[in-house]
Structure formats: C-alpha cells, structure tokens
XYZ file of C-alpha atoms in Angstrom:
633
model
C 0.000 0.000 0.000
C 3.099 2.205 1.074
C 4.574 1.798 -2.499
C 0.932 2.594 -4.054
C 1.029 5.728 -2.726
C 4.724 6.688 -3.361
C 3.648 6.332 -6.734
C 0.512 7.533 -6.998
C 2.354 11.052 -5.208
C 4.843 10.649 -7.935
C 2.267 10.935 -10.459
C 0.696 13.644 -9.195
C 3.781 15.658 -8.671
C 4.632 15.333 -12.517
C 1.333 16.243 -13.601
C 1.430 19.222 -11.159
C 5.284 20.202 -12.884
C 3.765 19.784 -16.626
C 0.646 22.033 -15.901
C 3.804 24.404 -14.512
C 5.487 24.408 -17.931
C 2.645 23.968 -20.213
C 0.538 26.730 -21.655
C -3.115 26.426 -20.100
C -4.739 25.471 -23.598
C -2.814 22.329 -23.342
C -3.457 21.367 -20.251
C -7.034 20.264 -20.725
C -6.883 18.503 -24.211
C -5.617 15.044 -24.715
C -2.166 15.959 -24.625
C -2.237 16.317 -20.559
C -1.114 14.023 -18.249
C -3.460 11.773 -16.639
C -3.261 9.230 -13.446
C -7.315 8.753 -13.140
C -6.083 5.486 -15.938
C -3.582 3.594 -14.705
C -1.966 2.654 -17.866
C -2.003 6.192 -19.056
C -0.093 7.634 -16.498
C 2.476 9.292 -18.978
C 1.455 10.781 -21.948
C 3.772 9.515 -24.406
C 2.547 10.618 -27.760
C 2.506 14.270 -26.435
C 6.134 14.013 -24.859
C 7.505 13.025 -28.258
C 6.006 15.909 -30.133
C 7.991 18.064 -28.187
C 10.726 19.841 -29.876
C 14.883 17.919 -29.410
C 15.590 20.406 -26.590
C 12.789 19.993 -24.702
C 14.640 16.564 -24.056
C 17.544 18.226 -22.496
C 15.523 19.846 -19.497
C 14.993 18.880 -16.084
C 11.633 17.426 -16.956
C 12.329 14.928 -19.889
C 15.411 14.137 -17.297
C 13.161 13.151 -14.603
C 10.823 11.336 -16.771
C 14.258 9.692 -18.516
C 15.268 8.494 -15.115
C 11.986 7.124 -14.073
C 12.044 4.788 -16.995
C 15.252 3.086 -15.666
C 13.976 2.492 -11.932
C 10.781 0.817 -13.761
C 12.299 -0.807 -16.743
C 11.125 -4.573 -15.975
C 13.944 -6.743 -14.110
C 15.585 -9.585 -16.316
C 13.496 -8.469 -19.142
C 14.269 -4.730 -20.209
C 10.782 -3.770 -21.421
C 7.614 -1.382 -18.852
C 4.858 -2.688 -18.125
C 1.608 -1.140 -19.662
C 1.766 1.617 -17.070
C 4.760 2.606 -15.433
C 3.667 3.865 -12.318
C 1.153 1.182 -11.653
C 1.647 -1.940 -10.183
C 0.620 -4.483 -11.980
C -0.044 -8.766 -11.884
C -0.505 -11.718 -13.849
C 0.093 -11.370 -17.529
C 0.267 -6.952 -17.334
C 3.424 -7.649 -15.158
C 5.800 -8.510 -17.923
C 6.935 -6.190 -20.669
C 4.610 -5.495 -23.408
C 4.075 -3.180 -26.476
C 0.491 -2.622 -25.924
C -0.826 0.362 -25.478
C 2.416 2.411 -26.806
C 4.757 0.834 -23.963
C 8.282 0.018 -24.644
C 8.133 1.082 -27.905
C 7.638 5.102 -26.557
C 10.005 4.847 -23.703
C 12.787 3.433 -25.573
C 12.476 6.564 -28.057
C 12.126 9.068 -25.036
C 15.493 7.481 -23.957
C 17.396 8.001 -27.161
C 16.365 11.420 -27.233
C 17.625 12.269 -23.869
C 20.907 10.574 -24.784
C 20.941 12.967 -27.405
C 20.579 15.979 -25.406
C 22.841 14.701 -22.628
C 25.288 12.435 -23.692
C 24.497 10.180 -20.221
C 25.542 7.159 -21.515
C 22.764 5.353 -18.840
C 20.474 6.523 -20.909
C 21.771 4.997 -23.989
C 22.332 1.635 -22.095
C 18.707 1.625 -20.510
C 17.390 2.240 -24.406
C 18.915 -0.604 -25.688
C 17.934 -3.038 -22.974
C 14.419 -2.101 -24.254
C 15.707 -2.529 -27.851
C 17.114 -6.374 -26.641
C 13.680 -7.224 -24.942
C 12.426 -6.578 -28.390
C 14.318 -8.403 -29.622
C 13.523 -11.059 -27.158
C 9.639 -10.476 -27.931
C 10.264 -11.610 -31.520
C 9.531 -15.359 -32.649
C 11.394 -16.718 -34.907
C 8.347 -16.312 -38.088
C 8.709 -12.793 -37.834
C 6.036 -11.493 -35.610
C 5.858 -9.517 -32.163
C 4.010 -10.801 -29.096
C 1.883 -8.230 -27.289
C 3.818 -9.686 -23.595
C 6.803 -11.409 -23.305
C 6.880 -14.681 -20.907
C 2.539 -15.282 -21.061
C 2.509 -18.194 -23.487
C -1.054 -19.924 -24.199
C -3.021 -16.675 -23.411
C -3.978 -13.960 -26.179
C -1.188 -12.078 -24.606
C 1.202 -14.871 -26.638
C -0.131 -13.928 -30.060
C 1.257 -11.811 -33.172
C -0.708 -8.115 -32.122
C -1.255 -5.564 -34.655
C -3.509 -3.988 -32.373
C -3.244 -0.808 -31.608
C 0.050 -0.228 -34.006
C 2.223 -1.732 -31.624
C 3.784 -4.100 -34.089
C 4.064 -1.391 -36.670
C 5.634 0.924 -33.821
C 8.391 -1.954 -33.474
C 8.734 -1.888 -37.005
C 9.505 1.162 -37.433
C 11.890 1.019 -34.441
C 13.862 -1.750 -36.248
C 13.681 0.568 -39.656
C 15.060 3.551 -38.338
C 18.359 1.744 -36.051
C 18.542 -0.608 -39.575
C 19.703 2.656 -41.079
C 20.631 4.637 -38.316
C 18.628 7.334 -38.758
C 15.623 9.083 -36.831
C 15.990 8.525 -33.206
C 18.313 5.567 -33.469
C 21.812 7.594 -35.116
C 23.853 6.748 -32.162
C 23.122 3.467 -32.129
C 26.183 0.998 -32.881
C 26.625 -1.180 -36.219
C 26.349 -4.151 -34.413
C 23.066 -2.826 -33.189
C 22.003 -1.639 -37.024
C 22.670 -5.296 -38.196
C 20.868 -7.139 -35.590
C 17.830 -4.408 -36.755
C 17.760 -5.012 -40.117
C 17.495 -8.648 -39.610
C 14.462 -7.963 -37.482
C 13.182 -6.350 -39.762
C 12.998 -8.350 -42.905
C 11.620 -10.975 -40.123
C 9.557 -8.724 -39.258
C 8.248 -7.838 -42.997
C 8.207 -11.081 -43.883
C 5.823 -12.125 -41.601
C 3.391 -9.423 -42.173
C 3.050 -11.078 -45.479
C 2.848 -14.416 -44.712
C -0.223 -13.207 -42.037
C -2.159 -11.585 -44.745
C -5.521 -12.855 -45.191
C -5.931 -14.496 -48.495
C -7.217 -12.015 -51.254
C -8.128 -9.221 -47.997
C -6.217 -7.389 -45.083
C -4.841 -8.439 -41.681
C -6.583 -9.485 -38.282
C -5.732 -7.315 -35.111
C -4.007 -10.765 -33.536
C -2.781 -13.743 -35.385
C -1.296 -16.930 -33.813
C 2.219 -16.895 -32.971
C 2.339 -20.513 -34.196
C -0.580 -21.222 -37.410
C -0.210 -17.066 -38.444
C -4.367 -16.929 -39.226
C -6.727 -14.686 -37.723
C -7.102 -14.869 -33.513
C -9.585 -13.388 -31.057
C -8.468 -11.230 -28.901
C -11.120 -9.865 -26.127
C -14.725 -11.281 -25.959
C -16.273 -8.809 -28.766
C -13.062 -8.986 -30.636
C -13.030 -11.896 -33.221
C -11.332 -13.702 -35.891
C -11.514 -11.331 -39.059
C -10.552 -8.897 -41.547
C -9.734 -5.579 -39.175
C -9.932 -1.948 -41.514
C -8.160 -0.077 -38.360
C -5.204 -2.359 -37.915
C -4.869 -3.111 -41.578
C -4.648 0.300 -42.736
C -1.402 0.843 -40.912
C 0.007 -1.934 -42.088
C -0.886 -0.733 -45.678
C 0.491 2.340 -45.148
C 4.247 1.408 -43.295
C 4.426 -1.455 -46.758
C 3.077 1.059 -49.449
C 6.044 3.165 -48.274
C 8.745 0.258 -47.894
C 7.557 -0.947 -51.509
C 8.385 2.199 -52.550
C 11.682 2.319 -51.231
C 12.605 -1.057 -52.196
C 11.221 -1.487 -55.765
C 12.863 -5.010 -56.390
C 10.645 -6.041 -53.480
C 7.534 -7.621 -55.875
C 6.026 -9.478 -53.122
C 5.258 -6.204 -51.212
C 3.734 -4.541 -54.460
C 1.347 -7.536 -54.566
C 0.208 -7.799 -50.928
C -0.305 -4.232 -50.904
C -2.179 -3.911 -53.875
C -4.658 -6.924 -53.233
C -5.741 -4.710 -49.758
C -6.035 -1.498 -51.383
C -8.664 -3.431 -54.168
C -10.020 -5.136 -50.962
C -10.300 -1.710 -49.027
C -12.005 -0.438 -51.953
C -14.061 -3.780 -52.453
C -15.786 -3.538 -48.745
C -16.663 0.051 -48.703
C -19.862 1.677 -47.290
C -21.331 4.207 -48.762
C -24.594 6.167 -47.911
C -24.489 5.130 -43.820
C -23.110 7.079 -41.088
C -22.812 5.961 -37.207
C -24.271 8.697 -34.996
C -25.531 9.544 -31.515
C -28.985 9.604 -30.827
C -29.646 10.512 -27.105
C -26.986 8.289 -24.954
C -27.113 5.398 -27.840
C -25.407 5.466 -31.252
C -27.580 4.196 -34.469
C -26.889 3.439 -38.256
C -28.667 6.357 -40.139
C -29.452 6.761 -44.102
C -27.574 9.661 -45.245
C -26.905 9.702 -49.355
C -23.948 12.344 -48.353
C -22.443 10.573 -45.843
C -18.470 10.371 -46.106
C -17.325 6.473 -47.283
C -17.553 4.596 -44.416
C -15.275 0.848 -42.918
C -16.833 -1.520 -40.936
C -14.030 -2.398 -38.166
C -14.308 -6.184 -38.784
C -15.037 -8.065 -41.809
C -16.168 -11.755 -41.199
C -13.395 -13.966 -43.052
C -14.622 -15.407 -46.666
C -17.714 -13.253 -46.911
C -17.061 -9.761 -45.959
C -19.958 -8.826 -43.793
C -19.886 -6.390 -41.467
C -19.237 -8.092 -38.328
C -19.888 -7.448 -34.612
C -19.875 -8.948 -31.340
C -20.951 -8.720 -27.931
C -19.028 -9.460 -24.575
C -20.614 -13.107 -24.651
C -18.513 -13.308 -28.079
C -21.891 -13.761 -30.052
C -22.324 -13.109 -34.071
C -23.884 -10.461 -35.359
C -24.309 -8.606 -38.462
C -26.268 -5.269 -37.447
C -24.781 -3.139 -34.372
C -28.278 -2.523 -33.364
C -27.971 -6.115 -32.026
C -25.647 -5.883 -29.574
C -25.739 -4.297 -26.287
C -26.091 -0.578 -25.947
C -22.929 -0.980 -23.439
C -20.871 -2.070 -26.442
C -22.265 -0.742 -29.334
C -21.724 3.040 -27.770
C -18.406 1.776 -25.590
C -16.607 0.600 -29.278
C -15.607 2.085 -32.923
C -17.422 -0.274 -34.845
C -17.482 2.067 -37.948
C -14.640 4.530 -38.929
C -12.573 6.417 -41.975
C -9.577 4.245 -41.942
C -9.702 3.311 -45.588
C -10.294 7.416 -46.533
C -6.502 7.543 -47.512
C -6.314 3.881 -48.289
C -8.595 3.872 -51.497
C -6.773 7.213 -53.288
C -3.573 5.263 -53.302
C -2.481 4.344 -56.904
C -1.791 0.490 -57.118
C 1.802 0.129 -57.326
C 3.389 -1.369 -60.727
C 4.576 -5.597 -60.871
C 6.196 -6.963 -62.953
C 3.127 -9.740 -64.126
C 5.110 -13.179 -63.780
C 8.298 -14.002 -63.389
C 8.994 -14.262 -67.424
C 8.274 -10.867 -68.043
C 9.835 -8.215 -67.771
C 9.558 -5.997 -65.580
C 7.632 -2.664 -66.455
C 8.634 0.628 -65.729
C 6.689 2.759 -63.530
C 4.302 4.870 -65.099
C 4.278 9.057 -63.701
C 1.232 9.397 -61.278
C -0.450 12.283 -62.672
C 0.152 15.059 -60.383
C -2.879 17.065 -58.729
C -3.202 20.597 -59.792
C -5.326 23.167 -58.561
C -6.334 26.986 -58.883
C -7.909 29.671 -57.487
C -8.691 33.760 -57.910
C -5.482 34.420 -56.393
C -3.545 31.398 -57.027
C -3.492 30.633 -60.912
C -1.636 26.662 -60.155
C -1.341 24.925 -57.488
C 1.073 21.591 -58.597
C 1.355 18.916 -55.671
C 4.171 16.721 -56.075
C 3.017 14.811 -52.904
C 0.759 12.803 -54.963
C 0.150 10.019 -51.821
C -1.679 12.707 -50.443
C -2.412 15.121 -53.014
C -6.086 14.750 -52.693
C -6.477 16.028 -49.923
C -4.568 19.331 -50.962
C -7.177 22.495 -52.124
C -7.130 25.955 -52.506
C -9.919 27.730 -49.980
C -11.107 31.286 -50.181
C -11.768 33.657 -47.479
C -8.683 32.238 -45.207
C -9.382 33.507 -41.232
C -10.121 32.316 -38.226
C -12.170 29.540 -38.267
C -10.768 28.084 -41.268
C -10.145 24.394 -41.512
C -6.076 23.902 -41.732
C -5.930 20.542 -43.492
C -6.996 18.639 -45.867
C -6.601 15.212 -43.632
C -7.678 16.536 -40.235
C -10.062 18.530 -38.345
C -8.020 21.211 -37.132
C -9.067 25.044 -37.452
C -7.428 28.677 -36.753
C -8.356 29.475 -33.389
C -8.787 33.033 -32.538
C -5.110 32.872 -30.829
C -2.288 34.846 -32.403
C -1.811 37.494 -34.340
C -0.200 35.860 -37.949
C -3.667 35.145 -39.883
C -6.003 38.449 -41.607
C -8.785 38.414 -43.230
C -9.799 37.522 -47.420
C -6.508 35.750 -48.114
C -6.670 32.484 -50.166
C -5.372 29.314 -48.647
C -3.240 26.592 -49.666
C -4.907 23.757 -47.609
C -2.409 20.955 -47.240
C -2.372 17.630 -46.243
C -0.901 16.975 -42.714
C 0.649 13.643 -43.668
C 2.578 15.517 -46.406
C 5.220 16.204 -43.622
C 6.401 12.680 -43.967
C 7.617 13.788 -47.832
C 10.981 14.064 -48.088
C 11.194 16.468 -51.495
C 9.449 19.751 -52.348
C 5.749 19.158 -51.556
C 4.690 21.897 -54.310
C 4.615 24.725 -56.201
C 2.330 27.430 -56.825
C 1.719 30.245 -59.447
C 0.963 33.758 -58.868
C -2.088 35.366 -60.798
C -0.982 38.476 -59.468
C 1.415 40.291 -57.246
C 0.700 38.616 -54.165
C 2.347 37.984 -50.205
C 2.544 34.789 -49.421
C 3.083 33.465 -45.840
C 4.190 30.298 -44.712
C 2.418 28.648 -41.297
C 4.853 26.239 -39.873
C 4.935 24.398 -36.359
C 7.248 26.449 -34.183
C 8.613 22.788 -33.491
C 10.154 22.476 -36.560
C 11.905 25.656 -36.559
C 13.210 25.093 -32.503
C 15.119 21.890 -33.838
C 16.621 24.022 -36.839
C 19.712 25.883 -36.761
C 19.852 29.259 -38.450
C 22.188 28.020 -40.923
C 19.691 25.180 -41.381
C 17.120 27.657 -42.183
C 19.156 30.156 -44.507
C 20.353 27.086 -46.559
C 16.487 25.745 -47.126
C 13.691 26.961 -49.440
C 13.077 29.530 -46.647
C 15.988 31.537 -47.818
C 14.063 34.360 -49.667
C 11.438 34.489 -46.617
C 11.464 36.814 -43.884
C 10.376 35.122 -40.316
C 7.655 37.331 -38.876
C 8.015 36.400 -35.276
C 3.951 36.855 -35.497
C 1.988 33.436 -34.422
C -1.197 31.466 -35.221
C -2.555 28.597 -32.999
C -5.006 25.842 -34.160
C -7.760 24.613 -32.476
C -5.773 21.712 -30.855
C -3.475 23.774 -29.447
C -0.580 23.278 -31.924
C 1.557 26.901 -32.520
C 2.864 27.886 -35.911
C 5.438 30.657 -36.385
C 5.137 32.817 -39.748
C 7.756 33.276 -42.692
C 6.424 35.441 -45.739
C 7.558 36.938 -49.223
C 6.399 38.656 -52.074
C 5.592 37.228 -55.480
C 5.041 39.134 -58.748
C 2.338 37.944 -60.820
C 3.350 35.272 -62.810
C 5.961 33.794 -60.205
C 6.091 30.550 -59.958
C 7.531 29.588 -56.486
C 8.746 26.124 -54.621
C 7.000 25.164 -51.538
C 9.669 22.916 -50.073
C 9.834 20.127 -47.517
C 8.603 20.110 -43.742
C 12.186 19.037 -43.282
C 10.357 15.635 -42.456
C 9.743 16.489 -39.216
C 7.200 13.233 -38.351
C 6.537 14.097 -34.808
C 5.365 18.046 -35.574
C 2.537 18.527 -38.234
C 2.566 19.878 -41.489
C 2.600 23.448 -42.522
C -0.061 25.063 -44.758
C 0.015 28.351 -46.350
C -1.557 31.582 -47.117
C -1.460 34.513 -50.198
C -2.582 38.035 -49.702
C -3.577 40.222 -52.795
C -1.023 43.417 -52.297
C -2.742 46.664 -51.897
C -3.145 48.936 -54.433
C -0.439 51.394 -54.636
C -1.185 55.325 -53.035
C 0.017 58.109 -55.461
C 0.044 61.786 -54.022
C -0.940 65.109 -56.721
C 0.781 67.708 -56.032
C -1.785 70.628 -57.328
C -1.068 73.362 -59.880
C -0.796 76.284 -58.131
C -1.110 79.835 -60.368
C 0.037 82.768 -58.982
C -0.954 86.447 -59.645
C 1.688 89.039 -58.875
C 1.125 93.148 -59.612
C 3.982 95.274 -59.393
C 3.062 99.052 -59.381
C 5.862 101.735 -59.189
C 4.681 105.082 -58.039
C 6.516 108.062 -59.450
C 5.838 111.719 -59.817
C 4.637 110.732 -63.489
C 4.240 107.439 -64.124
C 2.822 104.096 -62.696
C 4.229 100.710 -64.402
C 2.394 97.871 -63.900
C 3.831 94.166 -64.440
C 2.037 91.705 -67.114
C 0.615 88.518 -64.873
C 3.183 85.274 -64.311
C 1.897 81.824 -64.584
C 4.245 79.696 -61.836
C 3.800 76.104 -60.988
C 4.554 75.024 -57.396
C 6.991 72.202 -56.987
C 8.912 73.156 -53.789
C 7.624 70.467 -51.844
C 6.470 67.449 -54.067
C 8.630 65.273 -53.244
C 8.590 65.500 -49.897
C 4.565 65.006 -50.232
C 5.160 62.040 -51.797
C 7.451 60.831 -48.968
C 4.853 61.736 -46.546
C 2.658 58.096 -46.700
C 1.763 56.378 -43.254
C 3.259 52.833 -43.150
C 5.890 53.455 -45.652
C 8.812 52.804 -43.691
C 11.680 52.776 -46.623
C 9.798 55.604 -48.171
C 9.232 53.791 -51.785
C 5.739 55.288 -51.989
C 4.399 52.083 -51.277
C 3.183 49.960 -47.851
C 3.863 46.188 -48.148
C 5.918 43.750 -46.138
C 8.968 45.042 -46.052
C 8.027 48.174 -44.235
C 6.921 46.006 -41.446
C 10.079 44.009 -41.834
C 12.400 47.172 -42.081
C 10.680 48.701 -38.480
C 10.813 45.303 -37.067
C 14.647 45.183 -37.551
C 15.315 48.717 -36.977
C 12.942 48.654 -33.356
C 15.729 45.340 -32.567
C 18.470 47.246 -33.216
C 19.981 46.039 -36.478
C 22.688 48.410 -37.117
C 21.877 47.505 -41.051
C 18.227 48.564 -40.730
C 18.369 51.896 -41.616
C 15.319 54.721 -41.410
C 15.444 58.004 -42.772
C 13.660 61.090 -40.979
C 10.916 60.760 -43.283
C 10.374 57.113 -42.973
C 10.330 57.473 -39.193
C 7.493 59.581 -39.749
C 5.492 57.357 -41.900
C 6.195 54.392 -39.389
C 4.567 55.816 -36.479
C 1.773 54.747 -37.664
C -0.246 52.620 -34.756
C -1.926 55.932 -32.845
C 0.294 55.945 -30.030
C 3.998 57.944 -29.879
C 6.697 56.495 -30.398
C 8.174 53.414 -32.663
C 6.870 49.828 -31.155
C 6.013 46.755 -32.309
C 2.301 47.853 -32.158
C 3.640 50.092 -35.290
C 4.651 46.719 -37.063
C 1.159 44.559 -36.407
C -0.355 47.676 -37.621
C 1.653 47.467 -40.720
C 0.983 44.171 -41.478
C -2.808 44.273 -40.579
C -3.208 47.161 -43.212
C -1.123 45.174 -45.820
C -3.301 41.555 -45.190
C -6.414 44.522 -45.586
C -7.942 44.029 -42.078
C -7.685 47.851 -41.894
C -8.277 50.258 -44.368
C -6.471 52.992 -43.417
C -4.327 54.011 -39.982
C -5.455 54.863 -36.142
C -5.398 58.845 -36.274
C-alpha cells in the first residue's frame, strides 16, 4: 500500500510540474497528463512531439530516469503503465498500449541531449527485450513470458507491431531517433526487420487485409477480447498498408510487397460503405441513411464473406450493431474512416510473372489546382495530393488541413482576413522532397504557417540554406484549435511567379505546414496641385505708374517630400507592403543595417500611439493583409 502511494504522489507531482510548464490550452486537451487510468499515467505521444531540446531539461530528465527504476527486471521492457503496479500477464513487458516502444524513443532522445551514456544503455535493454519479444516467423508478441493466453499472439492492435517496425527501420539505417546506435546494433535491426516484414506477409488474409491478432504458431486470424473476433480488421490493416506502401516504394525489387499491398487497397475499396453514417442519438449510437455521408469501414469483416461483423461481450455473431448491447455498441468504434486515404492510393506497378519483364513505372499524374489568387497549385506529394485544395476567405475559423479537423483558433496574431489558402495535407510532412509549387495570378504575399517545433530543432544556418531563404520570419503566431503553434515566414511574389514550396524538413513528430497569399494593396500616389500665382507690381513716381504683365508659376517646392509623406511606408518607396513592417521590425531590434530616414520614421509611427513599437509593425501588417483600411489617427 506504502509503495501505491509513493507512486501515486509521484504521479501527481509530474502532472502538477507539466501544468507548470505547459501553456493552459494544453493542459485540458488530450495531450495532458493523466493518473485517473492507470496505464495512461504518462502521456507519451505528447512528450515526443515536443521539440529535441525539450529533451535536455529537467523534466524529460526526470521522466528519462523514471524509466530506468521501472524498466522490468531480467526483461528490459515497462509494463503497460509505469507507475502502476501491476499482476498476472500486465506484469511482464509489453508493447500494448504504446509501452516500450515510446520509452525506448524518449530514452534516445535524452541521450541525445545529454550524452548520459545510462540513458543509452537503458534504451537498448528495451531494444534487446524486443528483440527477445520476436519469434522466430517474424512477428511480435503483445507480452513477453505469457505463453497460451492472447497475450502470446502476433498483435497488430493498436500499431504496436508497426511501432516496433519502425523502431527496427530507423536503427537498420541509423537514422531518426536511433543515429547513435552501434553497427552491431544496425545489423541485428535489419534482420528484425525483414523478419519482421516477412511475416506481415505471410499473415495476410488471403485475397483481404490483416486481423488485429494472429497466432504466434498457425499465423491466421485470432480473437483477442470477448467482442473482438477472428476477421478482416480496416483499423489495424490500414497501418500496415500504409508502413508497406512506403517500404515498396523504397525497395522497388521487393515484388512481393507490391502484390500484398495492392490486393488490400482493391479489398479496401471492395468492402466500402457508402450512404451510412454511425451517430448519436440521445446516450445510444444508431446506423442512419444519409446519401452524403463520407465512405464509411466496418471495423471487422467476417473472413470469406465480408460482412460487417460485430460482437458482444458473450462473443456472439452479429451482423447489425443494433444487435448488440447498448454498453458495447456506444463503448466501441465499430465504424470509422480508416480506408479514406487507403482507397486514393495508386496500385503500385509488378512486374506480371516471373517471365516478363519488368515494367517501368508509369508518372502518377500530379494534382493541380487553382484559385482567384492562385493561378496553379502543382502537388508533387501525390500520396496525399487529394487532400490538398485551394480555400477562399482564409481567417479564423478556417479548416487547416486537408486530412484533419483542425481550425485557426482566434489565438495569435499571424492570420487576416480575405486571403486564399493553400490547404495541405498533414501527412505531407512525412515527404521528403518539395511538396509543391504554386503560381501567382498576381502580385501577391505569401506566408508560410509552420509548427514552431520544426523551426526550434533548426539551426539558423539550417534555415538560410532551405527553401526559406528568400522568406522573412515574422516572429507573429497562429494557434489551431488543438493547441498546436505555428510561427510565420512570408515573401512577395510578382504575378506570374512561380515559387517552390519545399519540404517540412520531415519532421514526423510536428505537423505539417499550410500556407496563405494576400492580394497586395493597391499602390497610393500623391498630386501635387497646380498652383497659379498672380503678382502686380506698381511703381509710383511723380509721373508714371508701371504695372507688371501677370506670371503663370507652378509650385513644386515640396512634391517630393509630399510624396514621402505616406503612413506605413517605412523605406519611403511610396508604397506599404511587407517590407516596411520588416524594415521597423529590424530597426525597433536594433539592427545596425536597418536603416530609417527622418521621413520614414514619420510614416512608421503609424499605430496611434507615440513612439516606434512593435504595435507600429502589427499595424503594418494588418493594413497590408487589408484588415484595416487605413491608420489609427
């Protein structure tokens, strides 16, 4: 009971620390710790979205520690939750639910930060225990040491065998999180790996997809909890689609891949629903008509004649949802999206039978789009080019991708009003070349929303070497409605430009960046009127008055000062655009090379108050994204 509560106090106190360091939007979404569940009692997937410093600190330190007084004895893998004691089969290392697999990449990022070479030492005990957790056909169990339970079969559930595999990927080539890791290490990897592979293959379901468990000894389809039987599983299988889409990409000699992955996209596309959605009604969920309902996957598919398939905790068989209990039918996902991305991807090329040559890849046609401000849009992305579009009337509000349900909050002050939006796809980070380019129908500023993350684990020589060379960074920021912050780059393109929107440096654990363009504003031109000026001379003598004929002068004393004189127009080119509000920005930090005549000091003051601030700059830039009209007076 004494050691309970040690822990339970342990837990506490690091949820108490992250709601110290944590901004308060984050604290209540799903990226918060919890210790109500006891196997979430760390929140991995948050942790490694953090940026590579983050690791460094005295909190990833702590946490880094921790995992070496729990690591399991004589086995090197954590339990489901660390802080929880746990019996029977939970009491052994496992990858379920994220465990292992998470703590042995928090590790290797701390040894990266640190250089403490315990860290290193603890991360690849957990790398031997998986290792360990491999039989000899390929596959992962979901604990070591619990033979002739479910616990003892092959588990895709959840990803965890797909999280291993990717493990075993990354130290294969040490790359990722696993560049440290020694050649002895990187061998032992890549053997896993092709085991690993291998096996996926020889578990796929003839013609179909994957199960979420399959016997460690026969490789077919095994239950797994009461409601959870033998079948074709959309959630689990579109993973494993995904990670050997990829791989087959990589590795085009690799035919078998091609195949397997091809015969589950045509099943994917074979078994889906169309003109159903699964909805709340009151505190039960229903099937409901709906001709414009999204595509729609049942989560299991009964083996040989691809029925919907559903069960109840007495492991009955049914084929309507409405049949089970209201417990389970609102306590599971029964229906989901997971084949959305699944059925857009092209079928990849074979080579027919083994007399044939092989043919040559055929160019996937690229998507293109356009809009008022945007003439093109090219994607070269084309995995996940459909979900790419231009959107008008960009604010807050405005959905960010393509592939997720993210919006603009009202946070920050980066995003204006009536610009035109390059929607991208979120899992276009994980594309390695430039995602795409777009042309200008007319002189436009175009700004560039990417996760502050990114940028934190860039140097600035990084940054001046990338595409982002001709961008200036803003400093200004924009937050989306889960909480994720992007930082703001922007430039100006004439009409007719056609520009390179480049990689997300493939950063996999931040999202993706999207983008914005801005008409410019049209440009202010000051008259100078024609002034005509009367002058009579009259000379008064003792006989005779003389009186001058009338002079026609124009006025130009002061025209080009006038034209000087424009609010906004910091470098005094008789224009306001971005680089007024970069010029001020510079010159308010202090840049000895950002120089500001008399005049253009002037013209900058520009936000109502005296004095040169930053409020000048936002005021700037709101005027040239057209929130305002004209200046504060």
């Amino acid at each position: 009971m004494k050691k309970q509560i040690t822990l339970l106090c342990s837990a506490a106190l690091l949820l108490s620390c992250t709601a110290a360091v944590l901004p308060q939007q984050f604290i209540a979404s799903d990226y918060a710790l919890t210790v109500s569940a006891a196997e979430a009692d760390y929140d991995w997937a948050g942790f490694l979205k953090k940026d590579a410093s983050w690791f460094g600190g005295s909190e990833a330190i702590k946490i880094a520690d921790e995992c070496i007084q729990y690591q399991v004895a004589n086995e090197g893998g954590w339990q489901k939750g660390m802080l929880t004691a746990h019996t029977g089969d939970w009491s052994h290392s496992t990858i379920d639910n994220d465990a292992t697999t998470s703590q042995i990449r928090f590790l290797m990022r701390t040894y990266q930060q640190t250089k403490q070479q315990k860290y290193l030492d603890c991360a690849m005990r957990g790398v031997d225990c998986l290792f360990k957790m491999q039989y000899n056909n390929g596959g992962w169990m979901q604990c070591l040491n619990t033979p002739g339970t479910y616990h003892a079969h092959i588990t895709l559930n959840d990803g965890a065998y797909l999280h291993v595999l990717q493990i075993m990927k990354e130290m294969s080539s040490k790359t990722g999180d696993f560049t440290a890791v020694s050649d002895s290490y990187a061998q032992k990897a890549k053997t896993s790996l092709d085991k690993g592979i291998q096996c996926l293959l020889d578990m796929q379901i003839s013609g179909a997809a994957w199960c979420q468990q399959h016997d460690e000894n026969t490789l077919k389809p095994a239950a797994a909890r009461a409601y959870e039987l033998p079948s074709n599983c959309t959630s689990e299988s579109a993973g494993v689609i995904t990670f050997l889409y990829q791989y087959a990409k990589e590795n085009p000699s690799r035919q078998d891949i091609r195949k397997s992955v091809n015969t589950a996209i045509e099943w994917f596309k074979k078994v889906t629903l169309y003109g159903i959605e699964f909805v709340k009604s009151g505190d039960d969920k229903v099937v409901r008509q709906n001709a414009n309902a999204s595509p729609l996957w049942a989560r299991f598919y009964e083996l040989g004649t691809d029925r919907p398939l559903f069960s109840d905790r007495d492991s009955s068989v049914h084929y309507n949802v409405a049949e089970i209990s209201q417990e389970r039918r609102t306590g599971y996902a029964w229906y989901g999206n997971w084949g959305k991305n699944i059925i857009n991807l092209s079928l990849l090329p074979t080579d027919g039978s083994s007399d044939q040559p092989q043919q040559p890849e055929q160019p996937v046609q690229k998507p293109e789009y356009s809009g008022k401000l945007i003439s093109k849009l090219v994607v070269n992305d084309t995995d996940n080019g459909a979900n790419w579009s231009i959107a008008s009337d960009f604010g807050v509000g405005s959905k960010i991708f393509g592939d997720r349900d993210y919006t603009v909050s009202a946070d920050g002050n980066g995003v204006g009003t009536g610009g035109e939006q390059i929607r991208t796809a979120c899992d276009s980070k994980k594309y390695s070349g430039d995602l795409a380019s777009l042309t200008a129908a007319d002189d436009l500023s175009l700004n560039i929303y990417i996760d502050v993350r990114v940028i934190q684990g860039l140097s600035q020589d990084q940054i001046n070497a990338s595409w982002l060379k001709d961008y200036t960074h803003m400093r200004t920021q924009v937050f989306s409605s889960n909480g994720e912050e992007f930082t703001v780059f922007t430039r100006e393109v004439k009409k007719g430009e056609t520009v390179t929107l480049g990689s997300n440096f493939t950063a996999q654990n931040c999202v993706n960046y999207f983008a914005a363009v801005y008409p410019k504003p049209a440009e202010t031109t000051t008259t100078t009127a024609e002034t005509t000026t009367t002058t009579t001379e009259t000379t008064t003598t003792a006989e005779t008055t003389t009186t001058t004929a009338e002079e026609t002068t124009t006025v130009t004393t002061t025209a080009a000062e006038e034209k000087s004189k424009l609010r906004g127009d910091v470098n005094c080119d008789q224009k306001v655009d971005v680089s007024d509000a970069v010029l001020l920005a510079r010159f308010n930090a202090e840049d000895g090379t950002a120089k500001v005549s008399t005049q253009g000091k002037e013209n900058a003051d520009c936000d109502g108050e005296t004095g040169l601030t930053g409020g000048d700059v936002t005021m700037i830039l709101k005027y040239v994204a057209k929130i305002i009209t004209e200046f504060p007076k």
